[in-house]
PDB file as gemmi writes it, atoms N, CA and C in Angstrom:
CRYST1    1.000    1.000    1.000  90.00  90.00  90.00 P 1                      
ATOM      1  N   MET A   1     -13.275   9.337 -41.396  1.00  0.00           N  
ATOM      2  CA  MET A   1     -13.769   9.958 -40.178  1.00  0.00           C  
ATOM      3  C   MET A   1     -13.951   8.913 -39.078  1.00  0.00           C  
ATOM      4  N   LYS A   2     -14.466   7.733 -39.461  1.00  0.00           N  
ATOM      5  CA  LYS A   2     -14.688   6.673 -38.490  1.00  0.00           C  
ATOM      6  C   LYS A   2     -13.360   6.184 -37.917  1.00  0.00           C  
ATOM      7  N   ASN A   3     -12.343   6.059 -38.768  1.00  0.00           N  
ATOM      8  CA  ASN A   3     -11.023   5.637 -38.312  1.00  0.00           C  
ATOM      9  C   ASN A   3     -10.394   6.674 -37.383  1.00  0.00           C  
ATOM     10  N   LEU A   4     -10.645   7.933 -37.644  1.00  0.00           N  
ATOM     11  CA  LEU A   4     -10.127   9.002 -36.795  1.00  0.00           C  
ATOM     12  C   LEU A   4     -10.741   8.919 -35.399  1.00  0.00           C  
ATOM     13  N   LYS A   5     -12.024   8.601 -35.312  1.00  0.00           N  
ATOM     14  CA  LYS A   5     -12.686   8.440 -34.018  1.00  0.00           C  
ATOM     15  C   LYS A   5     -12.095   7.254 -33.256  1.00  0.00           C  
ATOM     16  N   LYS A   6     -11.875   6.143 -33.963  1.00  0.00           N  
ATOM     17  CA  LYS A   6     -11.289   4.967 -33.322  1.00  0.00           C  
ATOM     18  C   LYS A   6      -9.874   5.268 -32.834  1.00  0.00           C  
ATOM     19  N   LEU A   7      -9.109   5.946 -33.630  1.00  0.00           N  
ATOM     20  CA  LEU A   7      -7.741   6.302 -33.266  1.00  0.00           C  
ATOM     21  C   LEU A   7      -7.723   7.258 -32.075  1.00  0.00           C  
ATOM     22  N   SER A   8      -8.617   8.213 -32.066  1.00  0.00           N  
ATOM     23  CA  SER A   8      -8.724   9.144 -30.935  1.00  0.00           C  
ATOM     24  C   SER A   8      -9.108   8.411 -29.657  1.00  0.00           C  
ATOM     25  N   PHE A   9     -10.066   7.505 -29.751  1.00  0.00           N  
ATOM     26  CA  PHE A   9     -10.478   6.727 -28.586  1.00  0.00           C  
ATOM     27  C   PHE A   9      -9.315   5.889 -28.058  1.00  0.00           C  
ATOM     28  N   LEU A  10      -8.581   5.256 -28.952  1.00  0.00           N  
ATOM     29  CA  LEU A  10      -7.432   4.446 -28.555  1.00  0.00           C  
ATOM     30  C   LEU A  10      -6.379   5.299 -27.863  1.00  0.00           C  
ATOM     31  N   PHE A  11      -6.117   6.479 -28.373  1.00  0.00           N  
ATOM     32  CA  PHE A  11      -5.149   7.392 -27.761  1.00  0.00           C  
ATOM     33  C   PHE A  11      -5.576   7.795 -26.354  1.00  0.00           C  
ATOM     34  N   VAL A  12      -6.842   8.148 -26.172  1.00  0.00           N  
ATOM     35  CA  VAL A  12      -7.362   8.533 -24.858  1.00  0.00           C  
ATOM     36  C   VAL A  12      -7.277   7.353 -23.895  1.00  0.00           C  
ATOM     37  N   LEU A  13      -7.629   6.167 -24.354  1.00  0.00           N  
ATOM     38  CA  LEU A  13      -7.563   4.966 -23.514  1.00  0.00           C  
ATOM     39  C   LEU A  13      -6.128   4.675 -23.075  1.00  0.00           C  
ATOM     40  N   MET A  14      -5.189   4.750 -23.973  1.00  0.00           N  
ATOM     41  CA  MET A  14      -3.780   4.500 -23.645  1.00  0.00           C  
ATOM     42  C   MET A  14      -3.254   5.549 -22.661  1.00  0.00           C  
ATOM     43  N   THR A  15      -3.630   6.788 -22.840  1.00  0.00           N  
ATOM     44  CA  THR A  15      -3.221   7.848 -21.921  1.00  0.00           C  
ATOM     45  C   THR A  15      -3.751   7.569 -20.526  1.00  0.00           C  
ATOM     46  N   PHE A  16      -4.996   7.143 -20.433  1.00  0.00           N  
ATOM     47  CA  PHE A  16      -5.612   6.813 -19.151  1.00  0.00           C  
ATOM     48  C   PHE A  16      -4.887   5.648 -18.472  1.00  0.00           C  
ATOM     49  N   VAL A  17      -4.610   4.597 -19.213  1.00  0.00           N  
ATOM     50  CA  VAL A  17      -3.926   3.413 -18.659  1.00  0.00           C  
ATOM     51  C   VAL A  17      -2.533   3.786 -18.159  1.00  0.00           C  
ATOM     52  N   ILE A  18      -1.800   4.556 -18.915  1.00  0.00           N  
ATOM     53  CA  ILE A  18      -0.446   4.965 -18.513  1.00  0.00           C  
ATOM     54  C   ILE A  18      -0.497   5.843 -17.273  1.00  0.00           C  
ATOM     55  N   SER A  19      -1.442   6.765 -17.203  1.00  0.00           N  
ATOM     56  CA  SER A  19      -1.529   7.652 -16.035  1.00  0.00           C  
ATOM     57  C   SER A  19      -1.912   6.871 -14.784  1.00  0.00           C  
ATOM     58  N   CYS A  20      -2.786   5.878 -14.900  1.00  0.00           N  
ATOM     59  CA  CYS A  20      -3.161   5.062 -13.740  1.00  0.00           C  
ATOM     60  C   CYS A  20      -1.978   4.236 -13.263  1.00  0.00           C  
ATOM     61  N   LYS A  21      -1.218   3.675 -14.159  1.00  0.00           N  
ATOM     62  CA  LYS A  21      -0.051   2.880 -13.795  1.00  0.00           C  
ATOM     63  C   LYS A  21       0.978   3.760 -13.098  1.00  0.00           C  
ATOM     64  N   THR A  22       1.208   4.965 -13.588  1.00  0.00           N  
ATOM     65  CA  THR A  22       2.163   5.890 -12.970  1.00  0.00           C  
ATOM     66  C   THR A  22       1.708   6.268 -11.571  1.00  0.00           C  
ATOM     67  N   MET A  23       0.422   6.509 -11.370  1.00  0.00           N  
ATOM     68  CA  MET A  23      -0.094   6.860 -10.050  1.00  0.00           C  
ATOM     69  C   MET A  23       0.089   5.702  -9.077  1.00  0.00           C  
ATOM     70  N   LYS A  24      -0.155   4.483  -9.520  1.00  0.00           N  
ATOM     71  CA  LYS A  24      -0.014   3.326  -8.645  1.00  0.00           C  
ATOM     72  C   LYS A  24       1.451   3.136  -8.256  1.00  0.00           C  
ATOM     73  N   ASP A  25       2.379   3.253  -9.183  1.00  0.00           N  
ATOM     74  CA  ASP A  25       3.799   3.098  -8.890  1.00  0.00           C  
ATOM     75  C   ASP A  25       4.295   4.151  -7.916  1.00  0.00           C  
ATOM     76  N   SER A  26       3.809   5.379  -8.028  1.00  0.00           N  
ATOM     77  CA  SER A  26       4.290   6.444  -7.161  1.00  0.00           C  
ATOM     78  C   SER A  26       3.793   6.293  -5.735  1.00  0.00           C  
ATOM     79  N   SER A  27       2.735   5.500  -5.517  1.00  0.00           N  
ATOM     80  CA  SER A  27       2.205   5.349  -4.173  1.00  0.00           C  
ATOM     81  C   SER A  27       2.774   4.117  -3.467  1.00  0.00           C  
ATOM     82  N   SER A  28       3.660   3.386  -4.122  1.00  0.00           N  
ATOM     83  CA  SER A  28       4.265   2.213  -3.521  1.00  0.00           C  
ATOM     84  C   SER A  28       5.513   2.636  -2.770  1.00  0.00           C  
ATOM     85  N   ASN A  29       5.469   2.540  -1.430  1.00  0.00           N  
ATOM     86  CA  ASN A  29       6.549   3.029  -0.591  1.00  0.00           C  
ATOM     87  C   ASN A  29       6.896   2.036   0.493  1.00  0.00           C  
ATOM     88  N   THR A  30       8.009   2.331   1.176  1.00  0.00           N  
ATOM     89  CA  THR A  30       8.474   1.506   2.278  1.00  0.00           C  
ATOM     90  C   THR A  30       8.399   2.291   3.573  1.00  0.00           C  
ATOM     91  N   VAL A  31       7.959   1.625   4.634  1.00  0.00           N  
ATOM     92  CA  VAL A  31       7.909   2.206   5.973  1.00  0.00           C  
ATOM     93  C   VAL A  31       8.719   1.297   6.890  1.00  0.00           C  
ATOM     94  N   THR A  32       9.622   1.893   7.654  1.00  0.00           N  
ATOM     95  CA  THR A  32      10.453   1.151   8.593  1.00  0.00           C  
ATOM     96  C   THR A  32      10.298   1.775   9.970  1.00  0.00           C  
ATOM     97  N   GLY A  33      10.064   0.928  10.974  1.00  0.00           N  
ATOM     98  CA  GLY A  33       9.914   1.446  12.324  1.00  0.00           C  
ATOM     99  C   GLY A  33       9.591   0.357  13.325  1.00  0.00           C  
ATOM    100  N   LYS A  34       9.136   0.784  14.498  1.00  0.00           N  
ATOM    101  CA  LYS A  34       8.840  -0.114  15.614  1.00  0.00           C  
ATOM    102  C   LYS A  34       7.330  -0.257  15.775  1.00  0.00           C  
ATOM    103  N   VAL A  35       6.866  -1.489  16.007  1.00  0.00           N  
ATOM    104  CA  VAL A  35       5.447  -1.759  16.208  1.00  0.00           C  
ATOM    105  C   VAL A  35       5.070  -1.340  17.627  1.00  0.00           C  
ATOM    106  N   ASP A  36       4.131  -0.396  17.737  1.00  0.00           N  
ATOM    107  CA  ASP A  36       3.672   0.111  19.033  1.00  0.00           C  
ATOM    108  C   ASP A  36       2.424  -0.604  19.537  1.00  0.00           C  
ATOM    109  N   SER A  37       1.555  -0.996  18.613  1.00  0.00           N  
ATOM    110  CA  SER A  37       0.320  -1.686  19.013  1.00  0.00           C  
ATOM    111  C   SER A  37      -0.205  -2.488  17.834  1.00  0.00           C  
ATOM    112  N   ILE A  38      -1.081  -3.439  18.153  1.00  0.00           N  
ATOM    113  CA  ILE A  38      -1.694  -4.290  17.133  1.00  0.00           C  
ATOM    114  C   ILE A  38      -3.179  -4.413  17.444  1.00  0.00           C  
ATOM    115  N   GLU A  39      -3.987  -4.239  16.408  1.00  0.00           N  
ATOM    116  CA  GLU A  39      -5.436  -4.383  16.557  1.00  0.00           C  
ATOM    117  C   GLU A  39      -5.917  -5.415  15.554  1.00  0.00           C  
ATOM    118  N   ALA A  40      -6.522  -6.491  16.048  1.00  0.00           N  
ATOM    119  CA  ALA A  40      -7.022  -7.562  15.186  1.00  0.00           C  
ATOM    120  C   ALA A  40      -8.189  -7.066  14.350  1.00  0.00           C  
ATOM    121  N   GLY A  41      -8.237  -7.540  13.126  1.00  0.00           N  
ATOM    122  CA  GLY A  41      -9.331  -7.197  12.218  1.00  0.00           C  
ATOM    123  C   GLY A  41      -9.974  -8.456  11.667  1.00  0.00           C  
ATOM    124  N   LYS A  42     -10.880  -8.270  10.732  1.00  0.00           N  
ATOM    125  CA  LYS A  42     -11.627  -9.390  10.159  1.00  0.00           C  
ATOM    126  C   LYS A  42     -10.735 -10.293   9.305  1.00  0.00           C  
ATOM    127  N   ASP A  43      -9.912  -9.695   8.461  1.00  0.00           N  
ATOM    128  CA  ASP A  43      -9.083 -10.474   7.536  1.00  0.00           C  
ATOM    129  C   ASP A  43      -7.593 -10.375   7.823  1.00  0.00           C  
ATOM    130  N   GLY A  44      -7.227  -9.818   8.950  1.00  0.00           N  
ATOM    131  CA  GLY A  44      -5.813  -9.627   9.281  1.00  0.00           C  
ATOM    132  C   GLY A  44      -5.705  -8.769  10.521  1.00  0.00           C  
ATOM    133  N   TYR A  45      -4.834  -7.776  10.461  1.00  0.00           N  
ATOM    134  CA  TYR A  45      -4.673  -6.886  11.607  1.00  0.00           C  
ATOM    135  C   TYR A  45      -4.099  -5.552  11.156  1.00  0.00           C  
ATOM    136  N   THR A  46      -4.149  -4.569  12.064  1.00  0.00           N  
ATOM    137  CA  THR A  46      -3.551  -3.267  11.821  1.00  0.00           C  
ATOM    138  C   THR A  46      -2.479  -3.050  12.876  1.00  0.00           C  
ATOM    139  N   ALA A  47      -1.269  -2.769  12.415  1.00  0.00           N  
ATOM    140  CA  ALA A  47      -0.146  -2.506  13.311  1.00  0.00           C  
ATOM    141  C   ALA A  47       0.174  -1.015  13.270  1.00  0.00           C  
ATOM    142  N   LYS A  48       0.321  -0.417  14.444  1.00  0.00           N  
ATOM    143  CA  LYS A  48       0.726   0.987  14.533  1.00  0.00           C  
ATOM    144  C   LYS A  48       2.248   0.998  14.554  1.00  0.00           C  
ATOM    145  N   ILE A  49       2.860   1.640  13.548  1.00  0.00           N  
ATOM    146  CA  ILE A  49       4.315   1.664  13.396  1.00  0.00           C  
ATOM    147  C   ILE A  49       4.826   3.089  13.569  1.00  0.00           C  
ATOM    148  N   SER A  50       5.800   3.261  14.459  1.00  0.00           N  
ATOM    149  CA  SER A  50       6.453   4.558  14.663  1.00  0.00           C  
ATOM    150  C   SER A  50       7.822   4.513  14.003  1.00  0.00           C  
ATOM    151  N   THR A  51       8.105   5.519  13.169  1.00  0.00           N  
ATOM    152  CA  THR A  51       9.388   5.564  12.464  1.00  0.00           C  
ATOM    153  C   THR A  51      10.409   6.378  13.250  1.00  0.00           C  
ATOM    154  N   ALA A  52      11.667   6.315  12.809  1.00  0.00           N  
ATOM    155  CA  ALA A  52      12.738   7.086  13.434  1.00  0.00           C  
ATOM    156  C   ALA A  52      12.512   8.584  13.260  1.00  0.00           C  
ATOM    157  N   ALA A  53      11.769   8.977  12.225  1.00  0.00           N  
ATOM    158  CA  ALA A  53      11.470  10.382  11.957  1.00  0.00           C  
ATOM    159  C   ALA A  53      10.247  10.864  12.738  1.00  0.00           C  
ATOM    160  N   LYS A  54       9.814  10.076  13.731  1.00  0.00           N  
ATOM    161  CA  LYS A  54       8.664  10.413  14.598  1.00  0.00           C  
ATOM    162  C   LYS A  54       7.341  10.454  13.837  1.00  0.00           C  
ATOM    163  N   GLU A  55       7.242   9.710  12.741  1.00  0.00           N  
ATOM    164  CA  GLU A  55       5.991   9.582  12.010  1.00  0.00           C  
ATOM    165  C   GLU A  55       5.290   8.310  12.483  1.00  0.00           C  
ATOM    166  N   VAL A  56       3.976   8.305  12.413  1.00  0.00           N  
ATOM    167  CA  VAL A  56       3.184   7.142  12.804  1.00  0.00           C  
ATOM    168  C   VAL A  56       2.372   6.684  11.597  1.00  0.00           C  
ATOM    169  N   TYR A  57       2.458   5.396  11.310  1.00  0.00           N  
ATOM    170  CA  TYR A  57       1.699   4.789  10.220  1.00  0.00           C  
ATOM    171  C   TYR A  57       0.838   3.670  10.775  1.00  0.00           C  
ATOM    172  N   PHE A  58      -0.374   3.539  10.249  1.00  0.00           N  
ATOM    173  CA  PHE A  58      -1.254   2.437  10.580  1.00  0.00           C  
ATOM    174  C   PHE A  58      -1.187   1.463   9.406  1.00  0.00           C  
ATOM    175  N   ALA A  59      -0.515   0.324   9.630  1.00  0.00           N  
ATOM    176  CA  ALA A  59      -0.261  -0.656   8.576  1.00  0.00           C  
ATOM    177  C   ALA A  59      -1.319  -1.745   8.599  1.00  0.00           C  
ATOM    178  N   THR A  60      -2.077  -1.844   7.517  1.00  0.00           N  
ATOM    179  CA  THR A  60      -3.081  -2.888   7.374  1.00  0.00           C  
ATOM    180  C   THR A  60      -2.423  -4.088   6.718  1.00  0.00           C  
ATOM    181  N   ILE A  61      -2.407  -5.216   7.448  1.00  0.00           N  
ATOM    182  CA  ILE A  61      -1.731  -6.416   6.969  1.00  0.00           C  
ATOM    183  C   ILE A  61      -2.743  -7.548   6.894  1.00  0.00           C  
ATOM    184  N   SER A  62      -2.889  -8.134   5.699  1.00  0.00           N  
ATOM    185  CA  SER A  62      -3.798  -9.268   5.513  1.00  0.00           C  
ATOM    186  C   SER A  62      -3.144 -10.289   4.589  1.00  0.00           C  
ATOM    187  N   ILE A  63      -3.587 -11.534   4.704  1.00  0.00           N  
ATOM    188  CA  ILE A  63      -3.031 -12.617   3.882  1.00  0.00           C  
ATOM    189  C   ILE A  63      -3.206 -12.316   2.402  1.00  0.00           C  
ATOM    190  N   VAL A  64      -4.362 -11.813   2.024  1.00  0.00           N  
ATOM    191  CA  VAL A  64      -4.649 -11.527   0.615  1.00  0.00           C  
ATOM    192  C   VAL A  64      -3.703 -10.465   0.065  1.00  0.00           C  
ATOM    193  N   ASN A  65      -3.503  -9.375   0.803  1.00  0.00           N  
ATOM    194  CA  ASN A  65      -2.689  -8.259   0.305  1.00  0.00           C  
ATOM    195  C   ASN A  65      -1.204  -8.581   0.212  1.00  0.00           C  
ATOM    196  N   VAL A  66      -0.695  -9.512   1.038  1.00  0.00           N  
ATOM    197  CA  VAL A  66       0.732  -9.853   0.973  1.00  0.00           C  
ATOM    198  C   VAL A  66       1.003 -11.014   0.023  1.00  0.00           C  
ATOM    199  N   GLY A  67      -0.018 -11.539  -0.605  1.00  0.00           N  
ATOM    200  CA  GLY A  67       0.174 -12.553  -1.634  1.00  0.00           C  
ATOM    201  C   GLY A  67       0.035 -13.993  -1.170  1.00  0.00           C  
ATOM    202  N   GLY A  68      -0.581 -14.218  -0.026  1.00  0.00           N  
ATOM    203  CA  GLY A  68      -0.830 -15.588   0.418  1.00  0.00           C  
ATOM    204  C   GLY A  68      -0.206 -15.901   1.757  1.00  0.00           C  
ATOM    205  N   PRO A  69      -0.551 -17.071   2.320  1.00  0.00           N  
ATOM    206  CA  PRO A  69      -0.098 -17.446   3.657  1.00  0.00           C  
ATOM    207  C   PRO A  69       1.417 -17.583   3.779  1.00  0.00           C  
ATOM    208  N   GLU A  70       2.095 -17.910   2.693  1.00  0.00           N  
ATOM    209  CA  GLU A  70       3.549 -18.069   2.743  1.00  0.00           C  
ATOM    210  C   GLU A  70       4.281 -16.731   2.952  1.00  0.00           C  
ATOM    211  N   ASN A  71       3.637 -15.623   2.663  1.00  0.00           N  
ATOM    212  CA  ASN A  71       4.245 -14.298   2.835  1.00  0.00           C  
ATOM    213  C   ASN A  71       3.723 -13.553   4.061  1.00  0.00           C  
ATOM    214  N   TYR A  72       2.742 -14.128   4.735  1.00  0.00           N  
ATOM    215  CA  TYR A  72       2.065 -13.488   5.873  1.00  0.00           C  
ATOM    216  C   TYR A  72       2.841 -13.751   7.161  1.00  0.00           C  
ATOM    217  N   LYS A  73       3.015 -12.719   7.973  1.00  0.00           N  
ATOM    218  CA  LYS A  73       3.671 -12.852   9.271  1.00  0.00           C  
ATOM    219  C   LYS A  73       2.855 -12.109  10.314  1.00  0.00           C  
ATOM    220  N   GLN A  74       2.784 -12.668  11.501  1.00  0.00           N  
ATOM    221  CA  GLN A  74       2.111 -12.002  12.610  1.00  0.00           C  
ATOM    222  C   GLN A  74       3.163 -11.190  13.360  1.00  0.00           C  
ATOM    223  N   LEU A  75       3.050  -9.880  13.303  1.00  0.00           N  
ATOM    224  CA  LEU A  75       3.984  -9.016  14.016  1.00  0.00           C  
ATOM    225  C   LEU A  75       3.637  -8.984  15.492  1.00  0.00           C  
ATOM    226  N   LYS A  76       4.630  -8.613  16.296  1.00  0.00           N  
ATOM    227  CA  LYS A  76       4.428  -8.482  17.740  1.00  0.00           C  
ATOM    228  C   LYS A  76       4.804  -7.070  18.152  1.00  0.00           C  
ATOM    229  N   ILE A  77       4.213  -6.604  19.254  1.00  0.00           N  
ATOM    230  CA  ILE A  77       4.570  -5.290  19.790  1.00  0.00           C  
ATOM    231  C   ILE A  77       6.054  -5.302  20.141  1.00  0.00           C  
ATOM    232  N   GLY A  78       6.755  -4.266  19.702  1.00  0.00           N  
ATOM    233  CA  GLY A  78       8.189  -4.158  19.941  1.00  0.00           C  
ATOM    234  C   GLY A  78       9.044  -4.590  18.759  1.00  0.00           C  
ATOM    235  N   ASP A  79       8.454  -5.292  17.780  1.00  0.00           N  
ATOM    236  CA  ASP A  79       9.205  -5.698  16.585  1.00  0.00           C  
ATOM    237  C   ASP A  79       9.661  -4.470  15.801  1.00  0.00           C  
ATOM    238  N   ASN A  80      10.856  -4.542  15.247  1.00  0.00           N  
ATOM    239  CA  ASN A  80      11.323  -3.543  14.285  1.00  0.00           C  
ATOM    240  C   ASN A  80      11.049  -4.126  12.908  1.00  0.00           C  
ATOM    241  N   VAL A  81      10.255  -3.405  12.117  1.00  0.00           N  
ATOM    242  CA  VAL A  81       9.792  -3.937  10.840  1.00  0.00           C  
ATOM    243  C   VAL A  81      10.074  -2.980   9.694  1.00  0.00           C  
ATOM    244  N   SER A  82      10.064  -3.565   8.519  1.00  0.00           N  
ATOM    245  CA  SER A  82      10.116  -2.799   7.286  1.00  0.00           C  
ATOM    246  C   SER A  82       9.053  -3.402   6.375  1.00  0.00           C  
ATOM    247  N   VAL A  83       8.111  -2.568   5.939  1.00  0.00           N  
ATOM    248  CA  VAL A  83       7.008  -3.025   5.095  1.00  0.00           C  
ATOM    249  C   VAL A  83       6.903  -2.148   3.860  1.00  0.00           C  
ATOM    250  N   LYS A  84       6.344  -2.728   2.821  1.00  0.00           N  
ATOM    251  CA  LYS A  84       6.169  -2.007   1.559  1.00  0.00           C  
ATOM    252  C   LYS A  84       4.706  -2.063   1.175  1.00  0.00           C  
ATOM    253  N   GLY A  85       4.192  -0.979   0.596  1.00  0.00           N  
ATOM    254  CA  GLY A  85       2.806  -0.968   0.169  1.00  0.00           C  
ATOM    255  C   GLY A  85       2.344   0.382  -0.317  1.00  0.00           C  
ATOM    256  N   GLU A  86       1.032   0.520  -0.395  1.00  0.00           N  
ATOM    257  CA  GLU A  86       0.420   1.753  -0.877  1.00  0.00           C  
ATOM    258  C   GLU A  86       0.077   2.647   0.315  1.00  0.00           C  
ATOM    259  N   ILE A  87       0.591   3.865   0.293  1.00  0.00           N  
ATOM    260  CA  ILE A  87       0.396   4.818   1.392  1.00  0.00           C  
ATOM    261  C   ILE A  87      -0.696   5.815   1.030  1.00  0.00           C  
ATOM    262  N   TRP A  88      -1.534   6.128   2.003  1.00  0.00           N  
ATOM    263  CA  TRP A  88      -2.514   7.196   1.842  1.00  0.00           C  
ATOM    264  C   TRP A  88      -2.715   7.882   3.174  1.00  0.00           C  
ATOM    265  N   LYS A  89      -3.314   9.046   3.134  1.00  0.00           N  
ATOM    266  CA  LYS A  89      -3.556   9.834   4.336  1.00  0.00           C  
ATOM    267  C   LYS A  89      -5.054  10.014   4.517  1.00  0.00           C  
ATOM    268  N   ALA A  90      -5.529   9.728   5.739  1.00  0.00           N  
ATOM    269  CA  ALA A  90      -6.932   9.933   6.091  1.00  0.00           C  
ATOM    270  C   ALA A  90      -6.948  10.941   7.230  1.00  0.00           C  
ATOM    271  N   GLU A  91      -7.436  12.128   6.921  1.00  0.00           N  
ATOM    272  CA  GLU A  91      -7.393  13.249   7.859  1.00  0.00           C  
ATOM    273  C   GLU A  91      -5.940  13.464   8.280  1.00  0.00           C  
ATOM    274  N   GLU A  92      -5.611  13.240   9.536  1.00  0.00           N  
ATOM    275  CA  GLU A  92      -4.235  13.452  10.005  1.00  0.00           C  
ATOM    276  C   GLU A  92      -3.445  12.153  10.129  1.00  0.00           C  
ATOM    277  N   GLU A  93      -4.092  11.009   9.895  1.00  0.00           N  
ATOM    278  CA  GLU A  93      -3.434   9.714  10.041  1.00  0.00           C  
ATOM    279  C   GLU A  93      -2.846   9.234   8.721  1.00  0.00           C  
ATOM    280  N   LYS A  94      -1.662   8.632   8.805  1.00  0.00           N  
ATOM    281  CA  LYS A  94      -1.026   8.027   7.637  1.00  0.00           C  
ATOM    282  C   LYS A  94      -1.262   6.531   7.693  1.00  0.00           C  
ATOM    283  N   HIS A  95      -1.670   5.964   6.567  1.00  0.00           N  
ATOM    284  CA  HIS A  95      -1.966   4.540   6.470  1.00  0.00           C  
ATOM    285  C   HIS A  95      -1.134   3.915   5.367  1.00  0.00           C  
ATOM    286  N   ILE A  96      -0.863   2.621   5.515  1.00  0.00           N  
ATOM    287  CA  ILE A  96      -0.206   1.867   4.454  1.00  0.00           C  
ATOM    288  C   ILE A  96      -0.889   0.514   4.330  1.00  0.00           C  
ATOM    289  N   LYS A  97      -1.312   0.173   3.126  1.00  0.00           N  
ATOM    290  CA  LYS A  97      -1.851  -1.162   2.839  1.00  0.00           C  
ATOM    291  C   LYS A  97      -0.637  -2.004   2.464  1.00  0.00           C  
ATOM    292  N   VAL A  98      -0.225  -2.883   3.365  1.00  0.00           N  
ATOM    293  CA  VAL A  98       1.020  -3.644   3.181  1.00  0.00           C  
ATOM    294  C   VAL A  98       0.843  -4.694   2.099  1.00  0.00           C  
ATOM    295  N   THR A  99       1.758  -4.665   1.109  1.00  0.00           N  
ATOM    296  CA  THR A  99       1.787  -5.663   0.056  1.00  0.00           C  
ATOM    297  C   THR A  99       2.996  -6.584   0.194  1.00  0.00           C  
ATOM    298  N   GLU A 100       3.963  -6.170   1.050  1.00  0.00           N  
ATOM    299  CA  GLU A 100       5.144  -7.004   1.287  1.00  0.00           C  
ATOM    300  C   GLU A 100       5.720  -6.683   2.663  1.00  0.00           C  
ATOM    301  N   ILE A 101       5.991  -7.734   3.442  1.00  0.00           N  
ATOM    302  CA  ILE A 101       6.706  -7.582   4.701  1.00  0.00           C  
ATOM    303  C   ILE A 101       8.166  -7.864   4.398  1.00  0.00           C  
ATOM    304  N   ILE A 102       8.976  -6.803   4.392  1.00  0.00           N  
ATOM    305  CA  ILE A 102      10.371  -6.929   3.979  1.00  0.00           C  
ATOM    306  C   ILE A 102      11.230  -7.574   5.060  1.00  0.00           C  
ATOM    307  N   SER A 103      11.115  -7.084   6.294  1.00  0.00           N  
ATOM    308  CA  SER A 103      11.914  -7.666   7.384  1.00  0.00           C  
ATOM    309  C   SER A 103      11.219  -7.468   8.727  1.00  0.00           C  
ATOM    310  N   VAL A 104      11.510  -8.395   9.643  1.00  0.00           N  
ATOM    311  CA  VAL A 104      11.005  -8.339  11.012  1.00  0.00           C  
ATOM    312  C   VAL A 104      12.172  -8.715  11.928  1.00  0.00           C  
ATOM    313  N   LYS A 105      12.467  -7.846  12.887  1.00  0.00           N  
ATOM    314  CA  LYS A 105      13.574  -8.130  13.836  1.00  0.00           C  
ATOM    315  C   LYS A 105      13.097  -7.923  15.245  1.00  0.00           C  
TER     316      LYS A 105                                                      
END                                                                             
């Protein structure tokens, strides 16, 4: 009986870990568009990006989230960018926590 409880607990734990990993992978997306504005923050900045599909994303970019100073870039208004990260929606606004700056032109 004790082994059955341990086995059941292990099964539930593994199911939880797999479901969390799947949720994290599904939220990793790419946004490509033009930088419309930049607002400085405490640990980085937020860039407003407009896509070709007329969507607007607020991209939070910080040294920590992109993996260090060697991967960090300061975007400028008018830059065409492609960023990757975790997307979420707050009310009507779309946000992306940038984990990688793919390209800047």
